[in-house]
Every structure is written in structure tokens, then in C-alpha cells.
Short mmCIF file of C-alpha atoms in Angstrom, two decimals:
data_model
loop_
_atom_site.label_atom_id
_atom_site.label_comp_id
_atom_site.label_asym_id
_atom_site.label_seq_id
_atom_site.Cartn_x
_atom_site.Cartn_y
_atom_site.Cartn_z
CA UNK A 139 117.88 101.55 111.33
CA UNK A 140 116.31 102.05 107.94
CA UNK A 141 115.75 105.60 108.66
CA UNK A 142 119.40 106.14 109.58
CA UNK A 143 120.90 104.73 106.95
CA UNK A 144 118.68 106.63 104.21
CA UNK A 145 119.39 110.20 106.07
CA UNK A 146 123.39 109.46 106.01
CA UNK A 147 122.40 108.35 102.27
CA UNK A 148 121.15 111.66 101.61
CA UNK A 149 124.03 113.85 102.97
CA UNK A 150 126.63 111.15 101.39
CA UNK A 151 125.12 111.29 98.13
CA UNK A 152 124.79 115.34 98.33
CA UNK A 153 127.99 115.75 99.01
CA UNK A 154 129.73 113.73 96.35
CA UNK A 155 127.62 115.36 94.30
CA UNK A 156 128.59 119.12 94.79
CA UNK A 157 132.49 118.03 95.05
CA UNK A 158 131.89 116.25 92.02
CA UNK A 159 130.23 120.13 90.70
CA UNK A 160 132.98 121.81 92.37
CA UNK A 161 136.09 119.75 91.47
CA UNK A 162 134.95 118.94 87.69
CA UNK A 163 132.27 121.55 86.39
CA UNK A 164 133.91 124.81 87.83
CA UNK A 165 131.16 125.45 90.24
CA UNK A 166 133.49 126.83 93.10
CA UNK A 167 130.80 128.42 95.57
CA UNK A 168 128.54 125.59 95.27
CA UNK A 169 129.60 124.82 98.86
CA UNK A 170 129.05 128.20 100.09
CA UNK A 171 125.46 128.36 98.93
CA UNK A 172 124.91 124.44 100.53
CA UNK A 173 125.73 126.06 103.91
CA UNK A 174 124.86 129.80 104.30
CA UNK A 175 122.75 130.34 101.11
CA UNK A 176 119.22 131.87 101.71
CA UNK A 177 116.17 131.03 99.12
CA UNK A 178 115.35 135.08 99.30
CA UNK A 179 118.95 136.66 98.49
CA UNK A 180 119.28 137.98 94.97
CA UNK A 181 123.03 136.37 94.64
CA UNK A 182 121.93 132.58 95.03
CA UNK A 183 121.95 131.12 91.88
CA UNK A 184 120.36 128.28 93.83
CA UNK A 185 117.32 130.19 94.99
CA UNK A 186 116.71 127.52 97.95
CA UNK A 187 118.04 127.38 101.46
CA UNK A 188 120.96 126.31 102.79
CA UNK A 189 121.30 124.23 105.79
CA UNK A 190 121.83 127.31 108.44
CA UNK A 191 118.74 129.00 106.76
CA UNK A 192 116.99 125.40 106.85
CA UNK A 193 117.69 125.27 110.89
CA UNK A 194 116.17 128.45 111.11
CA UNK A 195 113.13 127.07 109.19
CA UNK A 196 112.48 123.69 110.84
CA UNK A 197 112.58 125.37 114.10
CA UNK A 198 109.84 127.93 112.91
CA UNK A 199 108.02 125.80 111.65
CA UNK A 200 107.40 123.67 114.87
CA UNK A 201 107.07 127.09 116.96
CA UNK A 202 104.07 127.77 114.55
CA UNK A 203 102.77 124.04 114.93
CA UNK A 204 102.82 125.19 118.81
CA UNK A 205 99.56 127.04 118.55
CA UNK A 206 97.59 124.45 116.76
CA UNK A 207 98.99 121.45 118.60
CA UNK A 208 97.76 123.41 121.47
CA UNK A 209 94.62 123.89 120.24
CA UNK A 210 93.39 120.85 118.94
CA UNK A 211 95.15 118.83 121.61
CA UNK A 212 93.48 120.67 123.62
CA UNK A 213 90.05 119.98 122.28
CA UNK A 214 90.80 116.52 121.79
CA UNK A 215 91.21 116.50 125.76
CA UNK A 216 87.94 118.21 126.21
CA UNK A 217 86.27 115.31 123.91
CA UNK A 218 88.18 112.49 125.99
CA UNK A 219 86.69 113.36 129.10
CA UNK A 220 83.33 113.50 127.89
CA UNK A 221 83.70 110.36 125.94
CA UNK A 222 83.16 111.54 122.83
CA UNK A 223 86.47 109.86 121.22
CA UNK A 224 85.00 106.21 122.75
CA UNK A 225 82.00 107.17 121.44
CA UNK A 226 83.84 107.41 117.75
CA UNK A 227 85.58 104.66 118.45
CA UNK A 228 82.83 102.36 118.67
CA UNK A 229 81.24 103.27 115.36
CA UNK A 230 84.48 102.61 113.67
CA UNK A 231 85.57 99.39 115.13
CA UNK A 232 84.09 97.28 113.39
CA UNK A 233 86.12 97.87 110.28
CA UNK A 234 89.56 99.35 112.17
CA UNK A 235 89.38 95.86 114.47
CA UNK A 236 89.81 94.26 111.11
CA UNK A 237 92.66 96.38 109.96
CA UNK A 238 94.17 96.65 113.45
CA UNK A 239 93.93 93.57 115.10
CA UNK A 240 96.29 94.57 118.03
CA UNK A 241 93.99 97.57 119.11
CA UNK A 242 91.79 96.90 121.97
CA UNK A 243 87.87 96.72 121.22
CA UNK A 244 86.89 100.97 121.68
CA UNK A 245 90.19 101.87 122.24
CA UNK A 246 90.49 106.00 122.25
CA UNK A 247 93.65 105.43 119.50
CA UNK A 248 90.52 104.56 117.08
CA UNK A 249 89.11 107.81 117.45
CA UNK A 250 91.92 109.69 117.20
CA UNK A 251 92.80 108.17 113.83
CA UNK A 252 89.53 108.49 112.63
CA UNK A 253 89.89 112.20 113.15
CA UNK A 254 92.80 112.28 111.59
CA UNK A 255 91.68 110.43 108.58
CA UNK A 256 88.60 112.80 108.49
CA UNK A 257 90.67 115.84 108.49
CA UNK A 258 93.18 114.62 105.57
CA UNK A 259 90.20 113.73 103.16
CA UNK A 260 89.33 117.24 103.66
CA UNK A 261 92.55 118.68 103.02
CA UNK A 262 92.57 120.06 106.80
CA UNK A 263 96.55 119.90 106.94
CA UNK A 264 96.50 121.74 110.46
CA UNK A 265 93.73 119.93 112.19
CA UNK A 266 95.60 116.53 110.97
CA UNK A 267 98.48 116.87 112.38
CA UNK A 268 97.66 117.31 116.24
CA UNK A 269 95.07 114.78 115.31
CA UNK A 270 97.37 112.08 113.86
CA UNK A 271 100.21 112.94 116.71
CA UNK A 272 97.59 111.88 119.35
CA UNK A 273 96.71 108.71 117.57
CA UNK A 274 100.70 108.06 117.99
CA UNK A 275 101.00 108.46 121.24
CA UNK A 276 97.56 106.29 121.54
CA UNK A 277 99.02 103.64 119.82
CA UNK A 278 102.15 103.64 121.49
CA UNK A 279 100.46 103.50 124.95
CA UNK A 280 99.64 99.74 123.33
CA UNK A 281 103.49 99.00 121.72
CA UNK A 282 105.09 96.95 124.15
CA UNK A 283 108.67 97.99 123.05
CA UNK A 284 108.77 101.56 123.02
CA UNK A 285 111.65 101.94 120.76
CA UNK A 286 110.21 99.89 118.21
CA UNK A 287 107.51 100.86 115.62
CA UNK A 288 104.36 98.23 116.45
CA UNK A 289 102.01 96.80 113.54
CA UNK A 290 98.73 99.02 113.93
CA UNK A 291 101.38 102.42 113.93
CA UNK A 292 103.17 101.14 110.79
CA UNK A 293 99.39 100.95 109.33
CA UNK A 294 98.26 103.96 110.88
CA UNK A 295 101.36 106.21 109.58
CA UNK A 296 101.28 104.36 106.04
CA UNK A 297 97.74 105.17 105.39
CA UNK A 298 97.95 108.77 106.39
CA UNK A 299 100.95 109.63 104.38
CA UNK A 300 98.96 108.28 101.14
CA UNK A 301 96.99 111.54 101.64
CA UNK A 302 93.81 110.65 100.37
CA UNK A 303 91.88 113.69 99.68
CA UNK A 304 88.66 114.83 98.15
CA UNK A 305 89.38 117.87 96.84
CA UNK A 306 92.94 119.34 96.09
CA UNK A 307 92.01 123.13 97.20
CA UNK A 308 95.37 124.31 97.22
CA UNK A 309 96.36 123.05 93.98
CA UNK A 310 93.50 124.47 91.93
CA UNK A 311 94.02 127.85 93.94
CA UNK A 312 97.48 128.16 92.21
CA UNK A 313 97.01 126.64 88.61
CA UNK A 314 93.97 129.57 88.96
CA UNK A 315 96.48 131.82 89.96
CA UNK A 316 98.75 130.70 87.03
CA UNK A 317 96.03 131.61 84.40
CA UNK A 318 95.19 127.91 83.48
CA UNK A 319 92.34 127.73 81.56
CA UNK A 320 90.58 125.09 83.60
CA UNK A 321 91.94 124.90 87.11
CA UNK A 322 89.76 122.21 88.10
CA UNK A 323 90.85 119.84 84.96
CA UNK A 324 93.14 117.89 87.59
CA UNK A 325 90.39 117.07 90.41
CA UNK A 326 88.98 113.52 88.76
CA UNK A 327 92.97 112.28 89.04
CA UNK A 328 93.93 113.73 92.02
CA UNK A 329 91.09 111.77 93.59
CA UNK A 330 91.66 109.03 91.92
CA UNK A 331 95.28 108.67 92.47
CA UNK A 332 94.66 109.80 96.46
CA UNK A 333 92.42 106.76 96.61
CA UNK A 334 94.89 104.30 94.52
CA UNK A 335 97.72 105.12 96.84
CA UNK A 336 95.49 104.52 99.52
CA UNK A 337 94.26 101.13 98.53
CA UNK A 338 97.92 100.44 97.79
CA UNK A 339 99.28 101.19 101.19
CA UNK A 340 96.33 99.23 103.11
CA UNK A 341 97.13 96.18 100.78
CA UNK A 342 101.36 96.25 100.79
CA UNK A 343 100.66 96.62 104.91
CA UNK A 344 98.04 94.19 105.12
CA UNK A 345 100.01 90.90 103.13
CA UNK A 346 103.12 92.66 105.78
CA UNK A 347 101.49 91.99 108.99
CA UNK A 348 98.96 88.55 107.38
CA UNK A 349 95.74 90.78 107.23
CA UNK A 350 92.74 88.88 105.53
CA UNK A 351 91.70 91.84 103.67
CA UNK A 352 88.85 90.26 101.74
CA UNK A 353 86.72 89.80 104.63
CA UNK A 354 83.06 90.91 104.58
CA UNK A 355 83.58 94.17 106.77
CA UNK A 356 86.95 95.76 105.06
CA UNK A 357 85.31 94.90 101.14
CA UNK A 358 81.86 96.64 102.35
CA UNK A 359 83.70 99.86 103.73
CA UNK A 360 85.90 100.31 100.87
CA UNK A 361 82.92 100.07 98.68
CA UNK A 362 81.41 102.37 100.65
CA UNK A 363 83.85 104.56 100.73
CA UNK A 364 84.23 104.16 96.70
CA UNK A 365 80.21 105.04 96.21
CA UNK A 366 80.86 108.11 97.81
CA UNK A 367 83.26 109.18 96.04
CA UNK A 368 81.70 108.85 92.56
CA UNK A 369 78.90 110.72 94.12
CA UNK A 370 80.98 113.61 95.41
CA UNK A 371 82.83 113.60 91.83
CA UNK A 372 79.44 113.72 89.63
CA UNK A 373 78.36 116.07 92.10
CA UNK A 374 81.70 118.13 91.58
CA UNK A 375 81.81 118.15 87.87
CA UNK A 376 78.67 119.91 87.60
CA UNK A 377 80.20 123.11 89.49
CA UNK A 378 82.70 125.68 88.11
CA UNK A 379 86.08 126.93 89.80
CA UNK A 380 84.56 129.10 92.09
CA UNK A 381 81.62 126.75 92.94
CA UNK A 382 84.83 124.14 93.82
CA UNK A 383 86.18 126.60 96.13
CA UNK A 384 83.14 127.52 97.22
CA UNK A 385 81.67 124.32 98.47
CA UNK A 386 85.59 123.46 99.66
CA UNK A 387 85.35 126.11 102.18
CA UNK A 388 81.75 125.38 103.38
CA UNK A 389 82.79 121.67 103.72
CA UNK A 390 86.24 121.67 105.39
CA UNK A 391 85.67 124.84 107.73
CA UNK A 392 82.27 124.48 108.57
CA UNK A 393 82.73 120.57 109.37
CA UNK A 394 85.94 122.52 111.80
CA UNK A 395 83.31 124.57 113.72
CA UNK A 396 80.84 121.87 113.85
CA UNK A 397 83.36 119.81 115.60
CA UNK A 398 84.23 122.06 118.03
CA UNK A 399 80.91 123.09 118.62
CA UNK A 400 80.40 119.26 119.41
CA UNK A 401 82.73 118.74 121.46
CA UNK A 402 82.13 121.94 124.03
CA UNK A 403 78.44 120.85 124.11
CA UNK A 404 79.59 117.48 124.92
CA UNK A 405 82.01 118.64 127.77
CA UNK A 406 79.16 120.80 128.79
CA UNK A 407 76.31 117.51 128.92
CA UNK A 408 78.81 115.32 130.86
CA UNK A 409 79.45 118.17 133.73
CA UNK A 410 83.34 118.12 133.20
CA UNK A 411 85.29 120.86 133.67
CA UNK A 412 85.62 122.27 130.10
CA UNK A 413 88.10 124.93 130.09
CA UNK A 414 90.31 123.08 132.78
CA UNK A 415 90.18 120.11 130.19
CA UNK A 416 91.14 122.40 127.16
CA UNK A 417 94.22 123.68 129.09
CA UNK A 418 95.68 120.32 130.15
CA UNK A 419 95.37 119.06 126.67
CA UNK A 420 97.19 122.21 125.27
CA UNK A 421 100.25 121.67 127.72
CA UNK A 422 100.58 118.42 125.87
CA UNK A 423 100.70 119.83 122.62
CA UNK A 424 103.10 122.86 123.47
CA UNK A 425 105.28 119.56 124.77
CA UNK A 426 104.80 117.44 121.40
CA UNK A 427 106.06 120.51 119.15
CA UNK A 428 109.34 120.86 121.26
CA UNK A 429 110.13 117.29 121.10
CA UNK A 430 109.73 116.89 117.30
CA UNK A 431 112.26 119.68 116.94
CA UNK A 432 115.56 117.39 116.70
CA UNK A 433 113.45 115.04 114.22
CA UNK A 434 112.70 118.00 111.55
CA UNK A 435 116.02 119.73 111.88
CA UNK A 436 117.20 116.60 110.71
CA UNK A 437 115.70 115.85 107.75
CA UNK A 438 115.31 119.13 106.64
CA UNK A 439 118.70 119.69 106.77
CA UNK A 440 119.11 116.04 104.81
CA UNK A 441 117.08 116.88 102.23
CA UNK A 442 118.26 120.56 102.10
CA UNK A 443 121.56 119.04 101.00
CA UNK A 444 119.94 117.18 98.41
CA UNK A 445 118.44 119.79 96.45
CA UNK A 446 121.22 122.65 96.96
CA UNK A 447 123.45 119.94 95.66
CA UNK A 448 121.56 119.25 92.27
CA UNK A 449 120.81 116.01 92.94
CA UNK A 450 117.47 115.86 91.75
CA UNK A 451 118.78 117.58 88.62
CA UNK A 452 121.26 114.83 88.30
CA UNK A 453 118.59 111.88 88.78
CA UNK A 454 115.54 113.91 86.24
CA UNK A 455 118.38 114.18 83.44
CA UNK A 456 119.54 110.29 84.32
CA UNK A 457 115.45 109.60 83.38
CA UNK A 458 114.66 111.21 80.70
CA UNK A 459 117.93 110.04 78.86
CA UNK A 460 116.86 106.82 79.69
CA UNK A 461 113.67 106.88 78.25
CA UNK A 462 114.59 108.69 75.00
CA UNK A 463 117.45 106.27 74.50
CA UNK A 464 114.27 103.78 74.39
CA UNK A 465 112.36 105.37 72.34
CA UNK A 466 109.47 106.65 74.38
CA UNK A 467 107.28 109.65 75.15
CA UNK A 468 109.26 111.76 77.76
CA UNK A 469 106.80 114.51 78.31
CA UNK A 470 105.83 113.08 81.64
CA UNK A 471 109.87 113.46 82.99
CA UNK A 472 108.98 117.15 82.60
CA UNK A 473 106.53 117.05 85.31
CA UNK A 474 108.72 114.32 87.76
CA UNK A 475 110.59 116.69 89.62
CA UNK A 476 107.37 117.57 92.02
CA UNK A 477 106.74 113.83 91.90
CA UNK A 478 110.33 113.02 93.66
CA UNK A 479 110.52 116.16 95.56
CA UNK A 480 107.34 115.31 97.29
CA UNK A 481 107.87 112.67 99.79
CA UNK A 482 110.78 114.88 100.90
CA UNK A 483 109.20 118.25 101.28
CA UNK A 484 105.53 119.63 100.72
CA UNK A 485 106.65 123.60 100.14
CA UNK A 486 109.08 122.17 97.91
CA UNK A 487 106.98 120.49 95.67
CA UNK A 488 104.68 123.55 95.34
CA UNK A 489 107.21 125.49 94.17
CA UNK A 490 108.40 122.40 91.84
CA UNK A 491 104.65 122.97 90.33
CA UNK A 492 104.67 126.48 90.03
CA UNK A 493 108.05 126.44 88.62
CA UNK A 494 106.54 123.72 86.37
CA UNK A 495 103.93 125.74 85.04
CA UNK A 496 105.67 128.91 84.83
CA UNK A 497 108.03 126.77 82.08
CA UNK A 498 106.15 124.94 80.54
CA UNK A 499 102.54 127.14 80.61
CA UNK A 500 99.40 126.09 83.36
CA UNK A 501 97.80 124.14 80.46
CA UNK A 502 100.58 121.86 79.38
CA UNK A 503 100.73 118.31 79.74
CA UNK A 504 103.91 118.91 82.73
CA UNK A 505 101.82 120.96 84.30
CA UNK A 506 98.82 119.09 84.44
CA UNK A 507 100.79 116.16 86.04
CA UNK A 508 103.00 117.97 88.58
CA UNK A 509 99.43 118.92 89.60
CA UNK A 510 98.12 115.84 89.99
CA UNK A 511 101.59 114.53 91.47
CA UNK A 512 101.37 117.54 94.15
CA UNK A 513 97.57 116.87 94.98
CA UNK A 514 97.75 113.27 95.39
CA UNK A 515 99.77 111.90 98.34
CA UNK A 516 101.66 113.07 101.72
CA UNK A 517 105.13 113.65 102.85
CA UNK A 518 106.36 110.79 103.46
CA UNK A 519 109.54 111.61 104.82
CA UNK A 520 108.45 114.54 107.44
CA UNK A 521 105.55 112.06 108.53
CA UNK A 522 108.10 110.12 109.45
CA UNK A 523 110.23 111.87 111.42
CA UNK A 524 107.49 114.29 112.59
CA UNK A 525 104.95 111.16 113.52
CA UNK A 526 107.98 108.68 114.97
CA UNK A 527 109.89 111.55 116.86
CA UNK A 528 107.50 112.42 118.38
CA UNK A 529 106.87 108.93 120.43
CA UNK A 530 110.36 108.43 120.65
CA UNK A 531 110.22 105.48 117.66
CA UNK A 532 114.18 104.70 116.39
CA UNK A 533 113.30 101.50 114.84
CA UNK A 534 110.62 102.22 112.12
CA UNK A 535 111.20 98.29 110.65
CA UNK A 536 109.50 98.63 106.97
CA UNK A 537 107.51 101.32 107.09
CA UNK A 538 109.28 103.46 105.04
CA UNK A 539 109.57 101.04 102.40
CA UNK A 540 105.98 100.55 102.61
CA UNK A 541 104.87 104.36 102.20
CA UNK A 542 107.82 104.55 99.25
CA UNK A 543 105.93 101.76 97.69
CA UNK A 544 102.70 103.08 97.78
CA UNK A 545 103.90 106.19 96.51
CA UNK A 546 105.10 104.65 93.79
CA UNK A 547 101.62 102.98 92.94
CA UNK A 548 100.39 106.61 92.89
CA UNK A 549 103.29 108.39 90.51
CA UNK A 550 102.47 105.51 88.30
CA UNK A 551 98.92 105.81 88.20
CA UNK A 552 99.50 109.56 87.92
CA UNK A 553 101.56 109.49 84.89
CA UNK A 554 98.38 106.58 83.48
CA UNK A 555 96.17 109.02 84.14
CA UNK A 556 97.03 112.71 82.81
CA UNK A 557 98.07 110.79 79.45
CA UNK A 558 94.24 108.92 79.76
CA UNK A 559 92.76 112.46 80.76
CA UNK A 560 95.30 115.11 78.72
CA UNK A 561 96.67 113.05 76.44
#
């Protein structure tokens, strides 16, 4: 219900919005634009898609997930069979039991979230996905009302769409591109937010559903988890841009080929029929990318409306009035937009930060924060129709306001941050 009532929000709130621009301000082809318009043609004023283009798009989009649904599902079929997921399971029960009290003791959906986890903090967007869809359907194998988003998948979903990531690759790649002087300068925040958000979401879950989270197990892994990552950031500050990428590459894609590697020699130990494995775990996955079609037409097109319509323009110039009228620094309203534009759409907020940077300069403080902003959680909203539709879930109870929350926790600390950091 919650999800229904925030998508007719968004087209409600679009609308008036553009009448409002077309009525009062003159702008009579603002509607046009909203409908046909097409990010690529010279004439748009808007320079984004309209809702026919955005179709076109969503529909793409899951044609190309088709290939590495297929793929990985596929893989994750071959490991299955040769017990390889149970295997991972095991090793990581002892804190998910804590954190998932409904799940079974070596449940496969342990595995498969573990996986998924892996792939995020490694900025493996591809891998994730089919990895994170088969913890879904895992999960929902164990939700005894179908319709209904269960306790461990609200927990599951909310800590994947914090995003938390070692090493923002992507975002460094284009402030290099932009000229900045240090591309790097927004790795140390990006982390740190990543992990804040992360922290945020188990906690705002965990009081939820009565989790005990200061029990021996959950403290020691965190911990654990935090020692790490001081290591891998001392370790990190002592390279340069191209050592970043460097080691980035050598770390995410040869950890991808390790894994597969694994997981053939594992099919191959356990006498199972590899390839015949591999194939009936793609099927699935050509099945999963169909059936999320109707989900990601329909908030695309949602949040299409919203930004054709100037909405966001409307709500940044609403903020920073607000905080000049008080009498405070407004530099960081500058850098917002990729903030809000975020949870909504990930190629969106890219080109919020690029269009941030191109304004402002790579080195200013806007900059600096829409690229911590862009490096440091998920998308909320596609992970929810994307992770939902595609177990049939219509009732997603609080889990949006949960993963809104924790994003929140992570703008915040954001904005702490690149003033602590940049000034």
C-alpha cells in the first residue's frame, strides 16, 4: 500500500506541477516534452526523457539484465547442486541467525545474500543483482503470505539498498575524467558514509522487528567488519589514482573469476552435471527479467514525470531559501540535487554529478559532495520495485520508510563530512 500511494504521489505532484508551469509561467510545451520528449534531441530544453522514451528505456534495460541474470543464475544453480551455497551458509550463520531469526539454520537464502552483500562492497553492480534476486525468491520460499513482504526480506532489501561499498570506482573514474585535481579526495567519505547508512538501516530494522542487536556475535562482526575497513583505507591512502583503479580492477574482477572458477571445480568434485545445471539456472533468470518488466516501467515512468516536470527544481530552490532565510551556509544545497535524485534513479544521479561539476568546477565544495552523495548508497526506489516485483510482493509494510530513513542518516553524514574533510 505504501508503495502505491507514493507512485500516485509522484505523478499527482508532477502534474500539478507542470500545469502550474504551463498555466502561470508561460511554459506551453512543457507537456509535450513530459510525454514524447527524448534526452538526445537538440529541441528539448529538458534534455531528459519523456515517459514514451522512458518505456522504451525500462524495457531495455531489463532485456540487457537478461544476459547476466542468465548467467549468474545460472552459476548460482551450478553452486546449489554441489552445495557450495550451504556450504556459505554455514560460515555465515552464526551472525545472519542473529539478524534473521526467521531463516532456517543453513538455509541456501544465507548464501545467496552473502553473495550479494559480497558483490555490492565491491561495487559489482551486475553480479548483485542476479545475486540479490535469488536471495528474494529464497526468502520468499520461507514468507508464509506471499503477497506480503516477511521480516528477514524487509532486512535483506534494507541493507542492500544502503550500498555499502569499498571503493567508489565509478565515481573517481568521472571526477578523473572531469579534470579534478584529486579524484580520489572523496574515497575516506564515501566509505564512511556507505558504512553509516549501513549501520543505520541494520539498527532502524532491528528496534522494527525487536532484534537484540548488542549481542556478543552481531557487536564482534561489525567490529570486524570495521577493522577491516581502516585497514583497507590506510592501505588505500598510500596509493595514487591509478594505483586505486588499479587494485579496484584486480580486486572486484579477479574475485569474479575466482568465483566462477570455484564453483565449476565444485560442480566438477561433486559429479553433477555442470553444464545441464548452468542451463536450468539461466531459464530462471531469462524468467526473472521478464517479470520485473511491469515493476520498472512503472517507476520509471513515475519518476520520469518528476524530473521533466521540475519538481526537483521546485523542492532544491524551496531549500536553499530556507536555509538562507536562517542564516546558514548553503553551499551544500548546491550539491543536493544528486542526493534526492538518487534513491529514484542511479543514471540520473550521475549525470546530477557531472552536471554538478561541470557548474560548479571538479574541485568545488558541490562537487565534492554530489560525489560522495553518488558513491555512498543504492537506489532505493528501483530496489524496490525491481527486488519486490520480482517475487510478486504488493504489500512492502515499512520498508520503504526504513531504506528512506537510512538514507537520510547517510545525506546527513555526507553533508558532516565534506564540510569536516573540504571545508
Amino acid at each position: 500500500m505504501a508503495l502505491s500511494r507514493i507512485w500516485s504521489a509522484f505523478i499527482i505532484i508532477a502534474i500539478v506541477v507542470a500545469s502550474i508551469k504551463c498555466f502561470f509561467f508561460g511554459q506551453s510545451d512543457i507537456f509535450n516534452w513530459m510525454v514524447i520528449g527524448k534526452a538526445d534531441d537538440p529541441a528539448n530544453p529538458l534534455k531528459l526523457d519523456g515517459i514514451i522514451q522512458t518505456c522504451w528505456v525500462s524495457v531495455e534495460l531489463c532485456l540487457k539484465l537478461i544476459g547476466i541474470l542468465a548467467l549468474f543464475m545460472g552459476l548460482m544453480s551450478i553452486a546449489e547442486k554441489a552445495g557450495g551455497i550451504r556450504l556459505l551458509s554455514r560460515i555465515v550463520g552464526p551472525f545472519f541467525s542473529k539478524l534473521f531469526p526467521d531463516i532456517p539454520k543453513g538455509h541456501p537464502s544465507m548464501g545467496h545474500m552473502i553473495m550479494n552483500f559480497s558483490a555490492n562492497l565491491l561495487g559489482l553492480d551486475n553480479a548483485a543483482t542476479p545475486f540479490g534476486l535469488k536471495a528474494m525468491e529464497s526468502l520468499q520460499e520461507l514468507n508464509p503470505s506471499k503477497d506480503v513482504a516477511s521480516n528477514a526480506q524487509i532486512m535483506f532489501l534494507c541493507l542492500h539498498a544502503a550500498g555499502l561499498n569499498l571503493i567508489p570506482v565509478s565515481v573517481i573514474a568521472i571526477r578523473a575524467s572531469q579534470n579534478a585535481s584529486n579524484p580520489t579526495d572523496i574515497f575516506i567519505p564515501c566509505l564512511i558514509v556507505t558504512f553509516m547508512g549501513t549501520l543505520a538501516a541494520m539498527l532502524i530494522v532491528s528496534f522494527k522487528q525487536k532484534i537484540n542487536i548488542l549481542q556478543p556475535i552481531i557487536i564482534t562482526w561489525v567490529l570486524c567488519l570495521s577493522v577491516v575497513i581502516a585497514l583497507l583505507v590506510l592501505y588505500i591512502t598510500s596509493l595514487n589514482a591509478d594505483g586505486i583503479k588499479s587494485f579496484s580492477g584486480l580486486l572486484s574482477n579477479g574475485l569474479i573469476l575466482l568465483i566462477f572458477l570455484l564453483i565449476v571445480l565444485g560442480g566438477l568434485y561433486k559429479k553433477i552435471d555442470v553444464f545441464d545445471a548452468f542451463i536450468e539456472g539461466a531459464k530462471s533468470g531469462f524468467d526473472t527479467a521478464i517479470k520485473i518488466i511491469p515493476y520498472l516501467v512503472g517507476m520509471l515512468v513515475a519518476i520520469s514525470l518528476l524530473r521533466t516536470s521540475g519538481t526537483f527544481d521546485v523542492v532544491i530552490s524551496g531549500i536553499k531559501s530556507g536555509f538562507a532565510y536562517l542564516g546558514a551556509d548553503t553551499r551544500f544545497v548546491e550539491g543536493l540535487p544528486t542526493a534526492l535524485i538518487r534513491p529514484l534513479s542511479g543514471g540520473a544521479a550521475r549525470g546530477m554529478m557531472v552536471s554538478t561539476m561541470q557548474t560548479y568546477g571538479p574541485d568545488s565544495f558541490a562537487s565534492r559532495l554530489s560525489g560522495i552523495f553518488q558513491g555512498a548508497s543504492d537506489t532505493t526506489f528501483y530496489v524496490i520495485a525491481v527486488y519486490f516485483g520480482s517475487v510478486n510482493i504488493k504489500n512492502t509494510r515499512y520498508a520503504i520508510g526504513a531504506m528512506l530513513l537510512a538514507d537520510l542518516v547517510g545525506v546527513i553524514t555526507a553533508i558532516l563530512l565534506a564540510y569536516l574533510f573540504f571545508g
